[in-house]
Amino acid sequence: MTTHHHLPAHEVVLLLETDLAKGLAANEAAGRLARFGPNVLPKFRRHGPLIRFLLQFHHPLIYVLLAATAVTMLLGEWVDAGVIFGVVLVNAIVGFIQESRAEAALDALASMMTTEAKVRRDGQTVRIPSEEIVPGDVILLESGDKVPADLRLVKVRELRVDESALTGESIPVEKVDHVLPSETVVSDRKNMAFSGTFVTYGQGTGVVVSTGVETELGRIHQLMGETTQLDTPLTRKLASFSKVLTVAILGLAALTFVVGLWRGQPAREIFMAAVALAVGAIPEGLPAAVTITLAIGVSRMARRNAIIRKLPAVETLGSTTVICSDKTGTLTKNEMTVQALWVGLRCFEVDGVGYEPVGTIREEGGNQVSLPASLLELLTSGVLCNDAQHVERDGRWTIIGDPTEGALLVAARKAGLDPAQLNESRPRLDAIPFESERQFMATLHRAEAATEEPERSVIYLKGAVEKLVPLCDRLLSVDGEERPFDSSTVFKQVERFAARGLRVLAFARKSVSAATVSVTEQDVKGGLTLLGLQAMIDPPRPEAIAAVRACQQAGIAVKMITGDHAITARAIAAQIGLDGLKHRDREELVAMTGQELAATSQEQLPEAAERTAVFARVSPEQKLRLVEALQMRSHVVAMTGDGVNDAPALKQANIGVAMGRSGTEVAKEAADMVLTDDNFASIEAAVEEGRCVFDNLTKFIVWTLPTNMGEGFVLLVAIALGTVLPILPVQILWINMTTAVALGLMLAFEPKEPGIMTRPPRDPQQPILTGVLIERIFMVSFLMLAGAYGVFLWELDRTDSIMAARTAAVNVFVMVELFYLFNCRSLEHSMFYVGVFSNPWIWVGVTVMTILQLLLTYVPVMNRLFHTVPIDGTAWALVLAAALVGYAVVEVETWLRKQWKRRE
């Protein structure tokens, strides 16, 4: 892609062989269209639907389940095989749908190019579809237009372009037509208009220098196509866990087969026993538990204004260690707001954030007081010397026109002024529009009939402080008198405002004869009265400040990555409380700029990204580099944003979070999660839910694995001792499938444990099961082995009925699981810590499982299907005793570990 910002306009015209007055000839345009192609973003080659669907089965856990399906088919258990394969199929379908939606991001980006443009062709001005535009076309821009391609501007008249979606710049950029240095970064190339941005004010003429994929928008499109979709911590951990589980199951089954052969048992019988052991060891309910637990997290988050597009994203937020947030529209409202007024050497603070006309004006450091007439005059000048509109639509206030001018209207409304009434009583007679050369705007108005000098008219001016103050010889004091002033006092106040990241405008007036019907630059060359200053900023969301603090307390680093200026970014960062590298000589955050990032080597970048909290004037590629650098430091990175410029980084991040209201479709489609209320605070809620989801998944795994291992150990011991099997394969399937649904899934409804947001994030490298949890799993497995085998042998000796003994053994497994479920409600505390009835679904599951076991034991048809028989009270007493012993042992072990931890 060729750059043109450093070339004079006439050289660009010669280079592109065009004519500013006539534009391209129709036949030349047709030839270039054939040569360069249509002005659209190409679609990247992707896998077809069939391949994408088949890839959903490419996962170790799915392989385990497919093996379970095959094994149950070999055993002739067609119903169970169908159930297991049904779980696999549903998971594949859900994954296929989610992936298809995610890939729609590129299509959404391409749709942004669909528009029409005003073009000069054959000396005529015509409107043509944007896809027919070619390099060399002469484009005419005016307020409200979407820029159709990358243009080198050759003529501008007060042209301002909203580039916030592309660069992160919070206010419209004032464009120029002169040459800029070759090293100028994209966000500062003011003589260029970029594809996909919007004209908010003025007119301009530009020559098309790039179309389609060669534009800045096209470059972002390529970045998205090149960005790989990362696995989430959950999928990585489950993949690792599944591989280990697969190896363990196959190893245990092989050991069983070898031991049986060594003891001289029939090969077919031993093989079927080994298959039964494998079936018992496979946690068939795990995929369903993962999906349902994540889905419950999705449901909870939807109630908190966060829509999850990809299920594992819920858990990923829970393991997030760094949040990289865009500033404009994410941490801030993307609504310029006047925060301070300076009148007659006194400062006034303005409350309220955004375009809502709600707030008060009070003197700095004091309470709200009656507003002096001089302050109302300052606000009145901001209303009359203004071309914007402040309107309410569908219950939301918005600005039509320039956001800076809109902020002036909102400030006036907070003081009780009505812009419509002011414009009606003080009609505009003439105006000098704002231009970059003069850096001010002036309007001529009739004086109000009620004033002391109704025969006079007034010129109001607003503009850059350094331009207006030298034209003023008097200052309007707080008491309404015009007095001489020292201009250095004004500039000192401007410096104080600038240190807070505020943008400052000066306001002045001049009284003229009522006969004056027009205003020229000569009329305002001097003799003005300075009315005061209005200072504004795109302010941080109040709720974002609390959310950032909560994230930091949870051990999550928050970093601001923006295309805005360093001073503004640093000021916002200080207001929201970001914590990062500070200057040695002053308590001020270091803001690393895009130029500094470009000069930082790939080796040095990870450390710089780790230490720095504020990044300003950053390009889309640099946002992507920063995310990748943090991932190189083993961070789980969440990236928030709402603009086109955020899309590649959103896709690269472990989890992308887009804004639902103000976000572009591109950002939303690239993201894993969309905030419907554009509220950064919802991210904190999402992190909380994510941690709860991972906790509940861990609880399920710690609960279910002892059963699978216990069943395997029982079969292995029976084969090793040469005795009959205490439980049959069909009974193993009953235990696994019913308990997983009736008991295990109830853990998905566990509420968040107290203090969940005061602990640090999990180490991304830490496996799902820690050493402590693995020890517990083995301990409970041996308790199940001892209980089930002991009761089996006791009942076999007491009743001389192998079916009664097996029925008792099956009930031992289920009842130990039922009691152990209460142990697993908290892995570090007693169930009384989280509340006995805080999860009513647990009691529903316990009731259902108890009924199912009674049916299995006493209903004749169940006796025939599962080879069980009714058992007496003595057997039940043994079963319940084994379950109570198991519960008590785990409770004591938990208490002892907690005491040991306190001593450390």
Short mmCIF file of N, CA, C and O in Angstrom, two decimals, residues 72 245 248-249 252-253 256 272-285 703-720 723-740 743 777-789 792 806 809-818 849 853 856 866:
data_model
loop_
_atom_site.label_atom_id
_atom_site.label_comp_id
_atom_site.label_asym_id
_atom_site.label_seq_id
_atom_site.Cartn_x
_atom_site.Cartn_y
_atom_site.Cartn_z
N THR A 72 -19.79 -49.60 24.32
CA THR A 72 -21.15 -49.97 24.73
C THR A 72 -21.88 -50.71 23.61
O THR A 72 -22.72 -51.58 23.88
N LEU A 245 -6.58 -38.77 30.86
CA LEU A 245 -7.64 -39.71 31.20
C LEU A 245 -7.68 -40.87 30.22
O LEU A 245 -7.84 -42.04 30.62
N ALA A 248 -4.83 -43.18 30.96
CA ALA A 248 -5.06 -43.89 32.22
C ALA A 248 -6.09 -45.01 32.05
O ALA A 248 -5.92 -46.13 32.56
N ILE A 249 -7.18 -44.72 31.32
CA ILE A 249 -8.24 -45.71 31.12
C ILE A 249 -7.73 -46.89 30.32
O ILE A 249 -7.94 -48.06 30.67
N LEU A 252 -5.33 -48.92 32.45
CA LEU A 252 -6.00 -49.70 33.48
C LEU A 252 -6.71 -50.90 32.87
O LEU A 252 -6.69 -52.02 33.43
N ALA A 253 -7.35 -50.70 31.70
CA ALA A 253 -8.04 -51.81 31.03
C ALA A 253 -7.04 -52.87 30.59
O ALA A 253 -7.28 -54.09 30.73
N THR A 256 -5.90 -54.81 33.58
CA THR A 256 -6.94 -55.76 33.97
C THR A 256 -6.89 -57.03 33.12
O THR A 256 -6.98 -58.16 33.63
N MET A 272 -14.13 -58.81 28.21
CA MET A 272 -15.37 -58.10 28.50
C MET A 272 -15.28 -57.40 29.85
O MET A 272 -15.85 -56.31 30.04
N ALA A 273 -14.55 -58.00 30.81
CA ALA A 273 -14.36 -57.34 32.10
C ALA A 273 -13.52 -56.06 31.93
O ALA A 273 -13.79 -55.03 32.56
N ALA A 274 -12.49 -56.15 31.07
CA ALA A 274 -11.65 -54.97 30.80
C ALA A 274 -12.47 -53.88 30.12
O ALA A 274 -12.32 -52.68 30.42
N VAL A 275 -13.35 -54.30 29.20
CA VAL A 275 -14.24 -53.33 28.54
C VAL A 275 -15.17 -52.69 29.57
O VAL A 275 -15.41 -51.47 29.55
N ALA A 276 -15.68 -53.50 30.49
CA ALA A 276 -16.55 -52.97 31.54
C ALA A 276 -15.81 -51.95 32.39
O ALA A 276 -16.36 -50.91 32.78
N LEU A 277 -14.54 -52.24 32.68
CA LEU A 277 -13.74 -51.31 33.47
C LEU A 277 -13.57 -49.98 32.71
O LEU A 277 -13.67 -48.91 33.31
N ALA A 278 -13.31 -50.06 31.40
CA ALA A 278 -13.16 -48.84 30.60
C ALA A 278 -14.44 -48.03 30.60
O ALA A 278 -14.43 -46.80 30.73
N VAL A 279 -15.57 -48.72 30.46
CA VAL A 279 -16.86 -48.02 30.47
C VAL A 279 -17.06 -47.32 31.81
O VAL A 279 -17.52 -46.17 31.89
N GLY A 280 -16.70 -48.01 32.88
CA GLY A 280 -16.87 -47.42 34.21
C GLY A 280 -15.98 -46.22 34.43
O GLY A 280 -16.34 -45.27 35.12
N ALA A 281 -14.76 -46.27 33.85
CA ALA A 281 -13.79 -45.20 34.08
C ALA A 281 -14.06 -43.95 33.24
O ALA A 281 -13.56 -42.88 33.55
N ILE A 282 -14.82 -44.09 32.16
CA ILE A 282 -15.09 -42.93 31.30
C ILE A 282 -16.20 -42.09 31.92
O ILE A 282 -17.32 -42.58 32.14
N PRO A 283 -15.95 -40.82 32.21
CA PRO A 283 -17.01 -39.95 32.77
C PRO A 283 -17.95 -39.46 31.68
O PRO A 283 -17.78 -38.36 31.13
N GLU A 284 -18.96 -40.28 31.37
CA GLU A 284 -19.87 -39.93 30.27
C GLU A 284 -20.59 -38.60 30.48
O GLU A 284 -20.95 -37.92 29.53
N GLY A 285 -20.79 -38.23 31.73
CA GLY A 285 -21.55 -37.00 32.00
C GLY A 285 -20.73 -35.73 31.91
O GLY A 285 -21.28 -34.63 31.98
N TRP A 703 -16.05 -34.34 41.95
CA TRP A 703 -17.14 -35.19 42.44
C TRP A 703 -17.28 -36.47 41.62
O TRP A 703 -17.48 -37.55 42.16
N THR A 704 -17.17 -36.36 40.29
CA THR A 704 -17.48 -37.50 39.42
C THR A 704 -16.34 -38.50 39.28
O THR A 704 -16.57 -39.70 39.16
N LEU A 705 -15.08 -38.05 39.30
CA LEU A 705 -13.97 -38.96 39.04
C LEU A 705 -13.82 -40.06 40.09
O LEU A 705 -13.47 -41.20 39.72
N PRO A 706 -14.03 -39.81 41.39
CA PRO A 706 -13.91 -40.92 42.35
C PRO A 706 -14.83 -42.08 42.03
O PRO A 706 -14.47 -43.25 42.26
N THR A 707 -16.02 -41.80 41.51
CA THR A 707 -16.93 -42.88 41.15
C THR A 707 -16.35 -43.72 40.03
O THR A 707 -16.33 -44.96 40.09
N ASN A 708 -15.86 -43.03 38.97
CA ASN A 708 -15.28 -43.77 37.84
C ASN A 708 -14.06 -44.58 38.27
O ASN A 708 -13.91 -45.74 37.89
N MET A 709 -13.21 -43.96 39.08
CA MET A 709 -12.03 -44.68 39.56
C MET A 709 -12.40 -45.80 40.52
O MET A 709 -11.84 -46.90 40.48
N GLY A 710 -13.37 -45.53 41.40
CA GLY A 710 -13.82 -46.55 42.35
C GLY A 710 -14.37 -47.77 41.64
O GLY A 710 -14.08 -48.93 42.03
N GLU A 711 -15.17 -47.52 40.59
CA GLU A 711 -15.72 -48.64 39.81
C GLU A 711 -14.59 -49.44 39.17
O GLU A 711 -14.61 -50.69 39.16
N GLY A 712 -13.62 -48.72 38.63
CA GLY A 712 -12.49 -49.42 38.00
C GLY A 712 -11.70 -50.23 39.01
O GLY A 712 -11.32 -51.39 38.75
N PHE A 713 -11.45 -49.65 40.20
CA PHE A 713 -10.70 -50.36 41.23
C PHE A 713 -11.44 -51.61 41.70
O PHE A 713 -10.84 -52.66 41.96
N VAL A 714 -12.77 -51.51 41.86
CA VAL A 714 -13.56 -52.66 42.30
C VAL A 714 -13.41 -53.82 41.32
O VAL A 714 -13.19 -54.99 41.69
N LEU A 715 -13.52 -53.50 40.01
CA LEU A 715 -13.39 -54.54 38.99
C LEU A 715 -11.98 -55.10 38.96
O LEU A 715 -11.77 -56.32 38.83
N LEU A 716 -10.98 -54.21 39.10
CA LEU A 716 -9.59 -54.65 39.07
C LEU A 716 -9.27 -55.57 40.24
O LEU A 716 -8.61 -56.61 40.08
N VAL A 717 -9.75 -55.22 41.43
CA VAL A 717 -9.52 -56.04 42.61
C VAL A 717 -10.20 -57.40 42.46
O VAL A 717 -9.63 -58.46 42.81
N ALA A 718 -11.44 -57.39 41.93
CA ALA A 718 -12.17 -58.65 41.75
C ALA A 718 -11.42 -59.58 40.81
O ALA A 718 -11.31 -60.79 41.06
N ILE A 719 -10.89 -59.00 39.71
CA ILE A 719 -10.16 -59.83 38.75
C ILE A 719 -8.86 -60.32 39.36
O ILE A 719 -8.46 -61.48 39.19
N ALA A 720 -8.19 -59.41 40.09
CA ALA A 720 -6.91 -59.78 40.72
C ALA A 720 -7.10 -60.88 41.74
O ALA A 720 -6.25 -61.78 41.87
N THR A 723 -12.36 -63.33 42.01
CA THR A 723 -13.74 -63.45 42.49
C THR A 723 -14.70 -62.95 41.42
O THR A 723 -14.31 -62.39 40.39
N VAL A 724 -16.02 -63.13 41.68
CA VAL A 724 -17.03 -62.63 40.75
C VAL A 724 -17.04 -61.11 40.80
O VAL A 724 -16.62 -60.50 41.79
N LEU A 725 -17.55 -60.48 39.72
CA LEU A 725 -17.60 -59.01 39.66
C LEU A 725 -18.66 -58.49 40.62
O LEU A 725 -19.82 -58.92 40.57
N PRO A 726 -18.31 -57.54 41.52
CA PRO A 726 -19.30 -57.00 42.46
C PRO A 726 -20.37 -56.14 41.78
O PRO A 726 -21.48 -56.01 42.30
N ILE A 727 -20.05 -55.55 40.64
CA ILE A 727 -21.02 -54.78 39.86
C ILE A 727 -20.85 -55.13 38.39
O ILE A 727 -19.75 -55.44 37.93
N LEU A 728 -21.98 -55.12 37.65
CA LEU A 728 -21.98 -55.49 36.25
C LEU A 728 -21.87 -54.26 35.35
O LEU A 728 -22.18 -53.14 35.78
N PRO A 729 -21.44 -54.41 34.07
CA PRO A 729 -21.34 -53.26 33.16
C PRO A 729 -22.63 -52.45 33.05
O PRO A 729 -22.59 -51.22 33.05
N VAL A 730 -23.78 -53.11 32.97
CA VAL A 730 -25.04 -52.39 32.84
C VAL A 730 -25.32 -51.58 34.11
O VAL A 730 -25.89 -50.48 34.05
N GLN A 731 -24.92 -52.12 35.26
CA GLN A 731 -25.09 -51.37 36.52
C GLN A 731 -24.14 -50.18 36.58
O GLN A 731 -24.49 -49.12 37.11
N ILE A 732 -22.93 -50.35 36.03
CA ILE A 732 -21.98 -49.22 35.97
C ILE A 732 -22.57 -48.08 35.14
O ILE A 732 -22.49 -46.90 35.52
N LEU A 733 -23.16 -48.43 33.98
CA LEU A 733 -23.76 -47.40 33.12
C LEU A 733 -24.91 -46.70 33.85
O LEU A 733 -25.09 -45.48 33.73
N TRP A 734 -25.70 -47.48 34.60
CA TRP A 734 -26.79 -46.87 35.38
C TRP A 734 -26.24 -45.85 36.37
O TRP A 734 -26.73 -44.73 36.46
N ILE A 735 -25.21 -46.27 37.11
CA ILE A 735 -24.63 -45.37 38.11
C ILE A 735 -24.09 -44.10 37.44
O ILE A 735 -24.38 -42.97 37.87
N ASN A 736 -23.33 -44.27 36.37
CA ASN A 736 -22.68 -43.12 35.73
C ASN A 736 -23.67 -42.13 35.14
O ASN A 736 -23.53 -40.92 35.31
N MET A 737 -24.66 -42.65 34.42
CA MET A 737 -25.58 -41.75 33.70
C MET A 737 -26.58 -41.09 34.63
O MET A 737 -26.86 -39.89 34.52
N THR A 738 -27.14 -41.86 35.58
CA THR A 738 -28.18 -41.27 36.44
C THR A 738 -27.60 -40.30 37.45
O THR A 738 -28.16 -39.22 37.69
N THR A 739 -26.47 -40.67 38.06
CA THR A 739 -25.91 -39.77 39.07
C THR A 739 -25.36 -38.50 38.44
O THR A 739 -25.44 -37.41 39.03
N ALA A 740 -24.81 -38.60 37.23
CA ALA A 740 -24.27 -37.41 36.56
C ALA A 740 -25.37 -36.39 36.32
O ALA A 740 -25.18 -35.18 36.50
N LEU A 743 -27.48 -35.80 40.15
CA LEU A 743 -26.68 -35.24 41.24
C LEU A 743 -25.63 -34.24 40.74
O LEU A 743 -25.61 -33.09 41.14
N ILE A 777 -9.41 -37.08 45.30
CA ILE A 777 -10.07 -38.00 44.37
C ILE A 777 -9.64 -39.44 44.67
O ILE A 777 -10.48 -40.36 44.73
N PHE A 778 -8.35 -39.65 44.87
CA PHE A 778 -7.87 -41.00 45.19
C PHE A 778 -8.41 -41.48 46.54
O PHE A 778 -8.79 -42.64 46.70
N MET A 779 -8.46 -40.56 47.51
CA MET A 779 -8.95 -40.93 48.83
C MET A 779 -10.41 -41.39 48.76
O MET A 779 -10.77 -42.45 49.30
N VAL A 780 -11.25 -40.63 48.07
CA VAL A 780 -12.67 -40.98 47.97
C VAL A 780 -12.83 -42.25 47.13
O VAL A 780 -13.72 -43.08 47.40
N SER A 781 -11.98 -42.42 46.09
CA SER A 781 -12.05 -43.64 45.28
C SER A 781 -11.81 -44.87 46.14
O SER A 781 -12.52 -45.87 46.03
N PHE A 782 -10.81 -44.81 47.01
CA PHE A 782 -10.52 -45.96 47.88
C PHE A 782 -11.61 -46.15 48.93
O PHE A 782 -11.90 -47.28 49.34
N LEU A 783 -12.24 -45.04 49.38
CA LEU A 783 -13.37 -45.18 50.30
C LEU A 783 -14.52 -45.90 49.61
O LEU A 783 -15.19 -46.76 50.21
N MET A 784 -14.77 -45.58 48.32
CA MET A 784 -15.82 -46.26 47.56
C MET A 784 -15.47 -47.73 47.34
O MET A 784 -16.33 -48.62 47.45
N LEU A 785 -14.19 -47.97 47.03
CA LEU A 785 -13.73 -49.35 46.84
C LEU A 785 -13.95 -50.16 48.12
O LEU A 785 -14.53 -51.26 48.09
N ALA A 786 -13.51 -49.58 49.24
CA ALA A 786 -13.64 -50.30 50.51
C ALA A 786 -15.09 -50.50 50.88
O ALA A 786 -15.51 -51.61 51.31
N GLY A 787 -15.89 -49.45 50.72
CA GLY A 787 -17.30 -49.54 51.09
C GLY A 787 -18.07 -50.51 50.23
O GLY A 787 -18.79 -51.40 50.73
N ALA A 788 -17.93 -50.38 48.88
CA ALA A 788 -18.69 -51.23 47.97
C ALA A 788 -18.24 -52.69 48.06
O ALA A 788 -19.08 -53.61 48.15
N TYR A 789 -16.92 -52.92 48.08
CA TYR A 789 -16.43 -54.30 48.11
C TYR A 789 -16.72 -54.94 49.47
O TYR A 789 -17.10 -56.11 49.56
N PHE A 792 -20.42 -55.68 49.62
CA PHE A 792 -20.70 -56.81 48.71
C PHE A 792 -20.34 -58.14 49.38
O PHE A 792 -21.14 -59.09 49.37
N ARG A 806 -24.80 -57.58 44.87
CA ARG A 806 -24.53 -56.57 43.83
C ARG A 806 -25.46 -55.38 43.97
O ARG A 806 -25.05 -54.23 43.77
N ALA A 809 -24.09 -53.25 46.61
CA ALA A 809 -22.87 -52.57 46.16
C ALA A 809 -23.20 -51.37 45.27
O ALA A 809 -22.58 -50.30 45.38
N VAL A 810 -24.19 -51.55 44.37
CA VAL A 810 -24.62 -50.43 43.51
C VAL A 810 -25.13 -49.29 44.38
O VAL A 810 -24.80 -48.11 44.15
N ASN A 811 -25.93 -49.60 45.39
CA ASN A 811 -26.47 -48.56 46.26
C ASN A 811 -25.38 -47.89 47.10
O ASN A 811 -25.49 -46.70 47.42
N VAL A 812 -24.32 -48.64 47.44
CA VAL A 812 -23.20 -48.00 48.15
C VAL A 812 -22.57 -46.93 47.28
O VAL A 812 -22.33 -45.80 47.73
N PHE A 813 -22.30 -47.27 46.01
CA PHE A 813 -21.71 -46.28 45.10
C PHE A 813 -22.58 -45.03 45.02
O PHE A 813 -22.10 -43.89 45.12
N VAL A 814 -23.88 -45.21 44.82
CA VAL A 814 -24.78 -44.07 44.63
C VAL A 814 -24.89 -43.25 45.91
O VAL A 814 -24.84 -42.01 45.87
N MET A 815 -25.02 -43.91 47.07
CA MET A 815 -25.19 -43.17 48.31
C MET A 815 -23.91 -42.44 48.75
O MET A 815 -23.96 -41.34 49.28
N VAL A 816 -22.76 -43.09 48.51
CA VAL A 816 -21.50 -42.39 48.80
C VAL A 816 -21.39 -41.15 47.91
O VAL A 816 -20.99 -40.07 48.36
N GLU A 817 -21.76 -41.30 46.64
CA GLU A 817 -21.77 -40.14 45.72
C GLU A 817 -22.73 -39.06 46.22
O GLU A 817 -22.41 -37.87 46.16
N LEU A 818 -23.91 -39.49 46.69
CA LEU A 818 -24.92 -38.53 47.16
C LEU A 818 -24.40 -37.73 48.35
O LEU A 818 -24.51 -36.51 48.39
N MET A 849 -32.68 -38.72 42.88
CA MET A 849 -31.77 -39.86 42.88
C MET A 849 -32.22 -40.92 43.87
O MET A 849 -32.13 -42.13 43.60
N GLN A 853 -33.16 -44.80 42.89
CA GLN A 853 -32.55 -45.98 43.51
C GLN A 853 -33.59 -46.92 44.11
O GLN A 853 -33.44 -48.15 44.06
N LEU A 856 -34.97 -48.73 41.18
CA LEU A 856 -34.00 -49.73 40.72
C LEU A 856 -34.02 -50.97 41.62
O LEU A 856 -33.88 -52.10 41.14
N PHE A 866 -31.70 -54.53 35.13
CA PHE A 866 -30.40 -54.21 35.72
C PHE A 866 -29.89 -55.27 36.70
O PHE A 866 -28.92 -55.03 37.41
#
